[in-house]
mmCIF file of C-alpha atoms in Angstrom:
data_model
loop_
_atom_site.group_PDB
_atom_site.id
_atom_site.type_symbol
_atom_site.label_atom_id
_atom_site.label_comp_id
_atom_site.label_asym_id
_atom_site.label_seq_id
_atom_site.Cartn_x
_atom_site.Cartn_y
_atom_site.Cartn_z
ATOM 1 C CA UNK U 1 -23.754 25.364 59.926
ATOM 2 C CA UNK U 2 -25.120 22.033 61.170
ATOM 3 C CA UNK U 3 -26.646 21.454 57.721
ATOM 4 C CA UNK U 4 -23.204 21.731 56.131
ATOM 5 C CA UNK U 5 -21.775 19.241 58.596
ATOM 6 C CA UNK U 6 -24.706 16.867 57.916
ATOM 7 C CA UNK U 7 -24.040 16.962 54.148
ATOM 8 C CA UNK U 8 -20.322 16.480 54.740
ATOM 9 C CA UNK U 9 -21.012 13.552 57.058
ATOM 10 C CA UNK U 10 -23.266 11.894 54.496
ATOM 11 C CA UNK U 11 -20.664 12.390 51.771
ATOM 12 C CA UNK U 12 -17.993 10.847 53.990
ATOM 13 C CA UNK U 13 -20.277 7.892 54.749
ATOM 14 C CA UNK U 14 -20.954 7.311 51.016
ATOM 15 C CA UNK U 15 -17.242 7.496 50.256
ATOM 16 C CA UNK U 16 -16.521 4.975 52.990
ATOM 17 C CA UNK U 17 -19.209 2.607 51.700
ATOM 18 C CA UNK U 18 -17.894 2.860 48.123
ATOM 19 C CA UNK U 19 -14.333 2.253 49.299
ATOM 20 C CA UNK U 20 -15.338 -0.722 51.440
ATOM 21 C CA UNK U 21 -17.237 -2.312 48.565
ATOM 22 C CA UNK U 22 -14.311 -1.865 46.189
ATOM 23 C CA UNK U 23 -16.343 0.492 43.982
ATOM 24 C CA UNK U 24 -18.361 -2.528 42.793
ATOM 25 C CA UNK U 25 -21.509 -0.400 42.840
ATOM 26 C CA UNK U 26 -20.069 1.750 40.047
ATOM 27 C CA UNK U 27 -17.506 -0.405 38.254
ATOM 28 C CA UNK U 28 -18.167 -4.053 39.172
ATOM 29 C CA UNK U 29 -19.764 -6.683 36.914
ATOM 30 C CA UNK U 30 -23.201 -5.465 38.013
ATOM 31 C CA UNK U 31 -22.202 -1.807 38.402
ATOM 32 C CA UNK U 32 -23.435 1.227 36.548
ATOM 33 C CA UNK U 33 -20.176 1.550 34.578
ATOM 34 C CA UNK U 34 -19.093 -2.061 34.189
ATOM 35 C CA UNK U 35 -16.155 -3.009 31.972
ATOM 36 C CA UNK U 36 -17.486 -3.911 28.503
ATOM 37 C CA UNK U 37 -14.127 -4.598 26.851
ATOM 38 C CA UNK U 38 -14.718 -8.376 26.819
ATOM 39 C CA UNK U 39 -18.329 -8.268 25.568
ATOM 40 C CA UNK U 40 -17.291 -8.984 21.986
ATOM 41 C CA UNK U 41 -16.349 -12.545 22.967
ATOM 42 C CA UNK U 42 -20.009 -13.345 23.636
ATOM 43 C CA UNK U 43 -21.316 -11.576 20.519
ATOM 44 C CA UNK U 44 -23.453 -13.625 18.129
ATOM 45 C CA UNK U 45 -22.652 -13.734 14.435
ATOM 46 C CA UNK U 46 -25.654 -12.621 12.409
ATOM 47 C CA UNK U 47 -26.273 -13.214 8.694
ATOM 48 C CA UNK U 48 -25.721 -10.382 6.239
ATOM 49 C CA UNK U 49 -28.731 -8.182 5.530
ATOM 50 C CA UNK U 50 -30.300 -9.108 2.188
ATOM 51 C CA UNK U 51 -31.647 -6.272 0.071
ATOM 52 C CA UNK U 52 -34.825 -6.701 -2.011
ATOM 53 C CA UNK U 53 -34.185 -7.370 -5.674
ATOM 54 C CA UNK U 54 -33.481 -4.178 -7.577
ATOM 55 C CA UNK U 55 -32.324 -2.218 -4.526
ATOM 56 C CA UNK U 56 -28.780 -0.900 -4.127
ATOM 57 C CA UNK U 57 -26.748 -2.391 -1.260
ATOM 58 C CA UNK U 58 -24.032 0.285 -1.320
ATOM 59 C CA UNK U 59 -25.181 1.895 1.918
ATOM 60 C CA UNK U 60 -24.887 -1.430 3.770
ATOM 61 C CA UNK U 61 -21.249 -2.174 3.014
ATOM 62 C CA UNK U 62 -18.924 -3.103 5.856
ATOM 63 C CA UNK U 63 -17.736 0.022 7.686
ATOM 64 C CA UNK U 64 -14.573 -1.713 8.892
ATOM 65 C CA UNK U 65 -13.937 -4.594 6.466
ATOM 66 C CA UNK U 66 -11.454 -7.228 7.614
ATOM 67 C CA UNK U 67 -8.768 -7.685 4.932
ATOM 68 C CA UNK U 68 -7.553 -11.173 4.009
ATOM 69 C CA UNK U 69 -4.825 -12.352 6.371
ATOM 70 C CA UNK U 70 -1.437 -12.775 4.755
ATOM 71 C CA UNK U 71 0.630 -14.838 7.151
ATOM 72 C CA UNK U 72 4.189 -13.587 7.484
ATOM 73 C CA UNK U 73 6.971 -16.046 6.913
ATOM 74 C CA UNK U 74 9.079 -17.056 9.875
ATOM 75 C CA UNK U 75 12.755 -16.769 9.046
ATOM 76 C CA UNK U 76 14.549 -20.083 9.182
ATOM 77 C CA UNK U 77 17.191 -20.627 11.853
ATOM 78 C CA UNK U 78 17.419 -19.483 15.452
ATOM 79 C CA UNK U 79 14.973 -16.672 16.159
ATOM 80 C CA UNK U 80 16.312 -13.157 16.703
ATOM 81 C CA UNK U 81 14.312 -9.968 17.002
ATOM 82 C CA UNK U 82 14.661 -8.361 13.536
ATOM 83 C CA UNK U 83 15.368 -4.732 12.870
ATOM 84 C CA UNK U 84 12.321 -2.792 11.664
ATOM 85 C CA UNK U 85 12.156 -2.492 7.898
ATOM 86 C CA UNK U 86 11.196 0.799 6.206
ATOM 87 C CA UNK U 87 7.885 1.148 4.395
ATOM 88 C CA UNK U 88 9.766 1.663 1.139
ATOM 89 C CA UNK U 89 13.334 0.443 0.992
ATOM 90 C CA UNK U 90 14.316 2.180 -2.223
ATOM 91 C CA UNK U 91 14.288 5.948 -2.700
ATOM 92 C CA UNK U 92 12.541 6.395 0.631
ATOM 93 C CA UNK U 93 13.377 10.095 0.692
ATOM 94 C CA UNK U 94 11.317 10.747 -2.454
ATOM 95 C CA UNK U 95 7.732 11.580 -1.522
ATOM 96 C CA UNK U 96 6.552 11.624 -5.153
ATOM 97 C CA UNK U 97 8.177 9.934 -8.121
ATOM 98 C CA UNK U 98 6.791 9.724 -11.670
ATOM 99 C CA UNK U 99 7.318 6.358 -13.341
ATOM 100 C CA UNK U 100 6.770 5.364 -16.975
ATOM 101 C CA UNK U 101 6.410 2.142 -18.930
ATOM 102 C CA UNK U 102 5.805 2.562 -22.646
ATOM 103 C CA UNK U 103 2.991 5.093 -23.067
ATOM 104 C CA UNK U 104 1.809 4.630 -19.475
ATOM 105 C CA UNK U 105 2.857 7.039 -16.731
ATOM 106 C CA UNK U 106 1.829 7.246 -13.092
ATOM 107 C CA UNK U 107 2.970 8.933 -9.899
ATOM 108 C CA UNK U 108 4.250 6.802 -7.037
ATOM 109 C CA UNK U 109 3.464 8.626 -3.785
ATOM 110 C CA UNK U 110 4.900 7.675 -0.381
ATOM 111 C CA UNK U 111 1.641 8.256 1.518
ATOM 112 C CA UNK U 112 -1.408 5.955 1.847
ATOM 113 C CA UNK U 113 -4.447 6.358 -0.472
ATOM 114 C CA UNK U 114 -6.619 7.855 2.269
ATOM 115 C CA UNK U 115 -4.111 10.695 2.591
ATOM 116 C CA UNK U 116 -3.566 11.178 -1.150
ATOM 117 C CA UNK U 117 -7.297 11.495 -1.916
ATOM 118 C CA UNK U 118 -7.802 14.898 -0.184
ATOM 119 C CA UNK U 119 -4.521 16.098 -1.689
ATOM 120 C CA UNK U 120 -5.834 15.543 -5.211
ATOM 121 C CA UNK U 121 -9.101 17.238 -4.258
ATOM 122 C CA UNK U 122 -7.052 20.153 -2.938
ATOM 123 C CA UNK U 123 -5.207 20.412 -6.255
ATOM 124 C CA UNK U 124 -8.454 20.520 -8.246
ATOM 125 C CA UNK U 125 -9.856 23.237 -5.969
ATOM 126 C CA UNK U 126 -6.650 25.297 -6.179
ATOM 127 C CA UNK U 127 -6.534 24.959 -9.976
ATOM 128 C CA UNK U 128 -10.212 25.903 -10.360
ATOM 129 C CA UNK U 129 -11.052 22.553 -11.988
ATOM 130 C CA UNK U 130 -14.652 21.549 -11.319
ATOM 131 C CA UNK U 131 -15.346 17.930 -10.401
ATOM 132 C CA UNK U 132 -18.095 16.242 -12.405
ATOM 133 C CA UNK U 133 -18.068 12.877 -10.637
ATOM 134 C CA UNK U 134 -16.413 11.545 -7.505
ATOM 135 C CA UNK U 135 -16.273 7.992 -6.118
ATOM 136 C CA UNK U 136 -14.053 7.706 -3.043
ATOM 137 C CA UNK U 137 -14.618 3.949 -2.732
ATOM 138 C CA UNK U 138 -13.311 3.370 -6.257
ATOM 139 C CA UNK U 139 -10.640 6.065 -5.873
ATOM 140 C CA UNK U 140 -11.868 7.994 -8.937
ATOM 141 C CA UNK U 141 -12.442 11.710 -9.610
ATOM 142 C CA UNK U 142 -13.640 12.950 -13.021
ATOM 143 C CA UNK U 143 -13.328 16.593 -14.012
ATOM 144 C CA UNK U 144 -15.857 18.550 -16.041
ATOM 145 C CA UNK U 145 -14.968 19.570 -19.581
ATOM 146 C CA UNK U 146 -12.151 22.126 -19.733
ATOM 147 C CA UNK U 147 -11.346 24.661 -22.435
ATOM 148 C CA UNK U 148 -7.542 24.509 -22.676
ATOM 149 C CA UNK U 149 -5.458 27.185 -24.393
ATOM 150 C CA UNK U 150 -4.453 26.244 -27.919
ATOM 151 C CA UNK U 151 -6.662 23.142 -28.033
ATOM 152 C CA UNK U 152 -9.432 22.880 -30.651
ATOM 153 C CA UNK U 153 -11.791 20.780 -28.498
ATOM 154 C CA UNK U 154 -12.509 20.600 -24.751
ATOM 155 C CA UNK U 155 -10.815 17.929 -22.626
ATOM 156 C CA UNK U 156 -11.591 16.261 -19.326
ATOM 157 C CA UNK U 157 -9.460 14.218 -16.948
ATOM 158 C CA UNK U 158 -9.940 11.185 -14.740
ATOM 159 C CA UNK U 159 -7.778 10.937 -11.608
ATOM 160 C CA UNK U 160 -7.501 7.390 -10.268
ATOM 161 C CA UNK U 161 -5.900 6.571 -6.909
ATOM 162 C CA UNK U 162 -4.989 3.039 -5.873
ATOM 163 C CA UNK U 163 -2.745 1.375 -3.337
ATOM 164 C CA UNK U 164 0.934 1.211 -4.220
ATOM 165 C CA UNK U 165 3.091 -1.888 -4.407
ATOM 166 C CA UNK U 166 4.732 -1.217 -1.048
ATOM 167 C CA UNK U 167 2.805 -0.879 2.207
ATOM 168 C CA UNK U 168 1.710 2.698 2.981
ATOM 169 C CA UNK U 169 2.179 3.989 -0.590
ATOM 170 C CA UNK U 170 -0.206 5.065 -3.354
ATOM 171 C CA UNK U 171 -0.310 5.367 -7.113
ATOM 172 C CA UNK U 172 -1.941 8.213 -9.015
ATOM 173 C CA UNK U 173 -3.009 7.636 -12.626
ATOM 174 C CA UNK U 174 -4.392 10.339 -14.939
ATOM 175 C CA UNK U 175 -6.535 9.624 -18.018
ATOM 176 C CA UNK U 176 -7.327 12.351 -20.579
ATOM 177 C CA UNK U 177 -10.026 12.400 -23.241
ATOM 178 C CA UNK U 178 -11.239 14.892 -25.844
ATOM 179 C CA UNK U 179 -14.894 15.740 -26.381
ATOM 180 C CA UNK U 180 -16.332 13.807 -29.323
ATOM 181 C CA UNK U 181 -19.842 15.233 -29.431
ATOM 182 C CA UNK U 182 -22.798 16.504 -27.437
ATOM 183 C CA UNK U 183 -24.266 13.037 -26.858
ATOM 184 C CA UNK U 184 -22.928 11.498 -23.587
ATOM 185 C CA UNK U 185 -22.865 8.101 -25.314
ATOM 186 C CA UNK U 186 -20.141 9.441 -27.614
ATOM 187 C CA UNK U 187 -17.962 10.424 -24.660
ATOM 188 C CA UNK U 188 -17.264 7.149 -22.881
ATOM 189 C CA UNK U 189 -13.831 7.074 -21.257
ATOM 190 C CA UNK U 190 -11.179 5.519 -23.540
ATOM 191 C CA UNK U 191 -8.700 2.873 -22.407
ATOM 192 C CA UNK U 192 -5.786 5.193 -23.253
ATOM 193 C CA UNK U 193 -5.535 8.983 -23.285
ATOM 194 C CA UNK U 194 -6.410 10.766 -26.528
ATOM 195 C CA UNK U 195 -3.579 13.239 -25.939
ATOM 196 C CA UNK U 196 -0.671 11.629 -24.063
ATOM 197 C CA UNK U 197 1.433 14.842 -23.698
ATOM 198 C CA UNK U 198 -1.613 16.570 -22.157
ATOM 199 C CA UNK U 199 -2.078 13.648 -19.750
ATOM 200 C CA UNK U 200 1.563 13.818 -18.670
ATOM 201 C CA UNK U 201 1.465 17.578 -18.131
ATOM 202 C CA UNK U 202 -1.544 17.157 -15.859
ATOM 203 C CA UNK U 203 0.137 14.289 -13.978
ATOM 204 C CA UNK U 204 3.242 16.418 -13.391
ATOM 205 C CA UNK U 205 1.139 19.312 -12.111
ATOM 206 C CA UNK U 206 -0.745 17.146 -9.594
ATOM 207 C CA UNK U 207 2.457 15.383 -8.523
ATOM 208 C CA UNK U 208 4.196 18.702 -7.869
ATOM 209 C CA UNK U 209 1.256 19.954 -5.805
ATOM 210 C CA UNK U 210 1.226 16.756 -3.723
ATOM 211 C CA UNK U 211 5.009 16.879 -3.220
ATOM 212 C CA UNK U 212 4.742 20.440 -1.893
ATOM 213 C CA UNK U 213 1.936 19.739 0.574
ATOM 214 C CA UNK U 214 2.307 16.204 1.970
ATOM 215 C CA UNK U 215 3.450 17.490 5.378
ATOM 216 C CA UNK U 216 0.004 18.937 6.073
ATOM 217 C CA UNK U 217 -2.070 16.299 4.290
ATOM 218 C CA UNK U 218 -5.414 15.404 5.927
ATOM 219 C CA UNK U 219 -6.992 11.948 5.659
ATOM 220 C CA UNK U 220 -10.238 10.965 3.924
ATOM 221 C CA UNK U 221 -11.969 8.388 6.136
ATOM 222 C CA UNK U 222 -14.099 7.011 3.276
ATOM 223 C CA UNK U 223 -11.139 6.633 0.922
ATOM 224 C CA UNK U 224 -8.999 5.274 3.757
ATOM 225 C CA UNK U 225 -11.553 2.540 4.497
ATOM 226 C CA UNK U 226 -12.196 1.696 0.839
ATOM 227 C CA UNK U 227 -8.611 1.658 -0.462
ATOM 228 C CA UNK U 228 -6.193 -0.613 1.333
ATOM 229 C CA UNK U 229 -2.734 0.650 2.279
ATOM 230 C CA UNK U 230 -1.337 -2.849 2.835
ATOM 231 C CA UNK U 231 0.453 -2.951 -0.521
ATOM 232 C CA UNK U 232 0.443 -5.407 -3.414
ATOM 233 C CA UNK U 233 3.518 -7.424 -2.493
ATOM 234 C CA UNK U 234 4.212 -10.217 -0.010
ATOM 235 C CA UNK U 235 6.618 -13.055 0.716
ATOM 236 C CA UNK U 236 4.939 -16.448 0.399
ATOM 237 C CA UNK U 237 5.905 -20.074 0.810
ATOM 238 C CA UNK U 238 5.428 -22.754 -1.842
ATOM 239 C CA UNK U 239 4.289 -26.324 -1.301
ATOM 240 C CA UNK U 240 7.929 -27.458 -1.521
ATOM 241 C CA UNK U 241 8.953 -25.117 1.311
ATOM 242 C CA UNK U 242 10.677 -22.602 -0.972
ATOM 243 C CA UNK U 243 10.080 -18.874 -0.561
ATOM 244 C CA UNK U 244 8.957 -16.520 -3.326
ATOM 245 C CA UNK U 245 7.718 -12.953 -3.796
ATOM 246 C CA UNK U 246 4.111 -12.514 -4.914
ATOM 247 C CA UNK U 247 3.403 -9.095 -6.440
ATOM 248 C CA UNK U 248 0.038 -7.917 -7.763
ATOM 249 C CA UNK U 249 1.238 -6.400 -11.040
ATOM 250 C CA UNK U 250 0.825 -7.441 -14.686
ATOM 251 C CA UNK U 251 3.884 -9.168 -16.119
ATOM 252 C CA UNK U 252 5.137 -6.248 -18.262
ATOM 253 C CA UNK U 253 5.280 -3.862 -15.348
ATOM 254 C CA UNK U 254 6.599 -6.453 -12.887
ATOM 255 C CA UNK U 255 9.402 -7.380 -15.314
ATOM 256 C CA UNK U 256 10.496 -3.742 -15.692
ATOM 257 C CA UNK U 257 10.177 -3.030 -11.964
ATOM 258 C CA UNK U 258 12.191 -6.134 -11.100
ATOM 259 C CA UNK U 259 15.150 -4.925 -13.186
ATOM 260 C CA UNK U 260 15.354 -1.663 -11.227
ATOM 261 C CA UNK U 261 14.817 -3.485 -7.924
ATOM 262 C CA UNK U 262 17.727 -5.833 -8.658
ATOM 263 C CA UNK U 263 20.050 -2.916 -9.377
ATOM 264 C CA UNK U 264 18.901 -1.108 -6.232
ATOM 265 C CA UNK U 265 19.513 -4.325 -4.267
ATOM 266 C CA UNK U 266 23.136 -4.475 -5.534
ATOM 267 C CA UNK U 267 22.780 -7.209 -8.118
ATOM 268 C CA UNK U 268 24.614 -6.876 -11.417
ATOM 269 C CA UNK U 269 22.417 -8.021 -14.313
ATOM 270 C CA UNK U 270 24.692 -10.004 -16.625
ATOM 271 C CA UNK U 271 21.989 -11.239 -19.021
ATOM 272 C CA UNK U 272 18.230 -11.445 -19.369
ATOM 273 C CA UNK U 273 15.695 -13.624 -21.212
ATOM 274 C CA UNK U 274 12.293 -11.968 -21.214
ATOM 275 C CA UNK U 275 10.516 -14.828 -22.973
ATOM 276 C CA UNK U 276 11.683 -17.160 -20.191
ATOM 277 C CA UNK U 277 11.104 -14.500 -17.535
ATOM 278 C CA UNK U 278 14.675 -14.822 -16.229
ATOM 279 C CA UNK U 279 17.342 -12.364 -15.117
ATOM 280 C CA UNK U 280 20.891 -13.710 -14.787
ATOM 281 C CA UNK U 281 22.585 -11.773 -12.008
ATOM 282 C CA UNK U 282 25.601 -11.623 -9.712
ATOM 283 C CA UNK U 283 25.163 -10.409 -6.152
ATOM 284 C CA UNK U 284 27.729 -7.685 -5.415
ATOM 285 C CA UNK U 285 27.292 -7.790 -1.646
ATOM 286 C CA UNK U 286 26.358 -5.010 0.787
ATOM 287 C CA UNK U 287 27.404 -1.495 -0.168
ATOM 288 C CA UNK U 288 28.190 0.943 2.643
ATOM 289 C CA UNK U 289 28.396 0.826 6.417
ATOM 290 C CA UNK U 290 24.619 0.873 7.012
ATOM 291 C CA UNK U 291 23.996 -2.221 4.891
ATOM 292 C CA UNK U 292 27.055 -3.894 6.381
ATOM 293 C CA UNK U 293 25.438 -3.524 9.788
ATOM 294 C CA UNK U 294 22.191 -5.076 8.554
ATOM 295 C CA UNK U 295 23.991 -8.088 7.103
ATOM 296 C CA UNK U 296 26.172 -8.412 10.203
ATOM 297 C CA UNK U 297 22.965 -8.859 12.194
ATOM 298 C CA UNK U 298 21.760 -11.509 9.756
ATOM 299 C CA UNK U 299 24.893 -13.439 8.903
ATOM 300 C CA UNK U 300 27.380 -12.521 11.634
ATOM 301 C CA UNK U 301 30.566 -10.535 11.319
ATOM 302 C CA UNK U 302 31.927 -12.500 8.368
ATOM 303 C CA UNK U 303 31.797 -11.333 4.768
ATOM 304 C CA UNK U 304 28.453 -11.965 3.118
ATOM 305 C CA UNK U 305 28.501 -15.650 2.069
ATOM 306 C CA UNK U 306 26.694 -15.008 -1.234
ATOM 307 C CA UNK U 307 28.731 -11.991 -2.424
ATOM 308 C CA UNK U 308 30.114 -12.550 -5.922
ATOM 309 C CA UNK U 309 27.892 -15.570 -6.633
ATOM 310 C CA UNK U 310 25.644 -15.858 -9.715
ATOM 311 C CA UNK U 311 21.883 -16.429 -9.510
ATOM 312 C CA UNK U 312 18.815 -16.715 -11.687
ATOM 313 C CA UNK U 313 15.862 -14.497 -10.742
ATOM 314 C CA UNK U 314 12.690 -15.802 -12.388
ATOM 315 C CA UNK U 315 9.377 -13.985 -12.872
ATOM 316 C CA UNK U 316 6.360 -16.188 -13.636
ATOM 317 C CA UNK U 317 2.894 -14.834 -14.421
ATOM 318 C CA UNK U 318 0.216 -15.854 -11.925
ATOM 319 C CA UNK U 319 -2.920 -14.889 -13.853
ATOM 320 C CA UNK U 320 -3.226 -11.563 -15.675
ATOM 321 C CA UNK U 321 -2.354 -9.242 -12.799
ATOM 322 C CA UNK U 322 0.140 -11.034 -10.574
ATOM 323 C CA UNK U 323 3.673 -12.394 -10.809
ATOM 324 C CA UNK U 324 5.704 -14.773 -8.640
ATOM 325 C CA UNK U 325 9.434 -14.049 -8.290
ATOM 326 C CA UNK U 326 11.921 -16.738 -7.267
ATOM 327 C CA UNK U 327 15.681 -16.870 -6.719
ATOM 328 C CA UNK U 328 17.671 -19.910 -7.886
ATOM 329 C CA UNK U 329 21.378 -20.811 -7.961
ATOM 330 C CA UNK U 330 22.824 -20.481 -11.443
ATOM 331 C CA UNK U 331 24.216 -23.493 -13.291
ATOM 332 C CA UNK U 332 26.115 -25.929 -11.084
ATOM 333 C CA UNK U 333 26.341 -23.510 -8.152
ATOM 334 C CA UNK U 334 25.554 -25.110 -4.765
ATOM 335 C CA UNK U 335 22.131 -24.600 -3.214
ATOM 336 C CA UNK U 336 21.805 -21.835 -0.622
ATOM 337 C CA UNK U 337 19.959 -22.438 2.613
ATOM 338 C CA UNK U 338 16.416 -21.299 3.322
ATOM 339 C CA UNK U 339 17.473 -18.459 5.599
ATOM 340 C CA UNK U 340 19.741 -16.997 2.930
ATOM 341 C CA UNK U 341 16.981 -17.333 0.325
ATOM 342 C CA UNK U 342 14.480 -15.477 2.510
ATOM 343 C CA UNK U 343 16.962 -12.734 3.384
ATOM 344 C CA UNK U 344 17.924 -12.058 -0.240
ATOM 345 C CA UNK U 345 14.323 -12.053 -1.453
ATOM 346 C CA UNK U 346 13.397 -9.651 1.366
ATOM 347 C CA UNK U 347 15.957 -7.154 0.025
ATOM 348 C CA UNK U 348 14.577 -7.419 -3.529
ATOM 349 C CA UNK U 349 10.986 -7.180 -2.263
ATOM 350 C CA UNK U 350 11.694 -3.887 -0.501
ATOM 351 C CA UNK U 351 12.853 -2.281 -3.756
ATOM 352 C CA UNK U 352 10.025 -3.327 -6.097
ATOM 353 C CA UNK U 353 7.672 -0.497 -6.991
#
């Protein structure tokens, strides 16, 4: 009995000592479990590891790469806390949507690439399609050769996943090719599908599978790290202080996407000049109570000051795979202020896909 009391007394004494010292023995700067949350501030920057010539450096890539910082624009005028904007402003209720431009088709999916990757793998497993090559960092899966009913030669498919235009979205592209011979050198992937209807049938099948199973979609950590979900579009500021939209798309696709975005943003296209990269439009104003509320927050309770006014929306190529979009007053119309310019471009930006 006395032994129990002795142990209890010692435990009480230790507890008292720990309490009186403020637990510094365990959790203080010199304690056993000190706080290490600030250690990174004293970390030294070390040079990148150099691999010997001829050795692959793939295993030494950054695990958590830091993406380039794209500074957000600060809206002109008195600061007010803005309402949160949706990831995709247009057709947000559509999880999967197939888009086409000429002979090209792709699926726009409202989930990030790291979530779409295992969905496509799930489709291939469910369909019994064997994978011949897989590269999660490049977002590519190649099937083995398939004997398709009614087709004289075997076909194979390449599934390519990349980030979508809008933040948190993905694009799925399918490429089809027919077997040309037994020599692998004869079977390099073509730039365009050999059989476009076959490509589109496969794209529809994958898109339908993804649409039916996005609620339970897992995430691929490798694909999630390798493929950014930040989107290909951003508002930027020119040297003259004007605001413009920068979108990472080739001109042909950006031009077509801009037309739909303008209509979805309640602009009436009155004319267009593709060679000059210009849409001539009239802003119709907010449509519906929900948009009225958004504009009330931005412009006050009055009617939208730019409703019914004509504008020029210009698209200028910035290299081979990017376009800058600007909004200008049409003809002798008065200039609009910077806050109005930013607000209108933000609406268009949210509808480009």
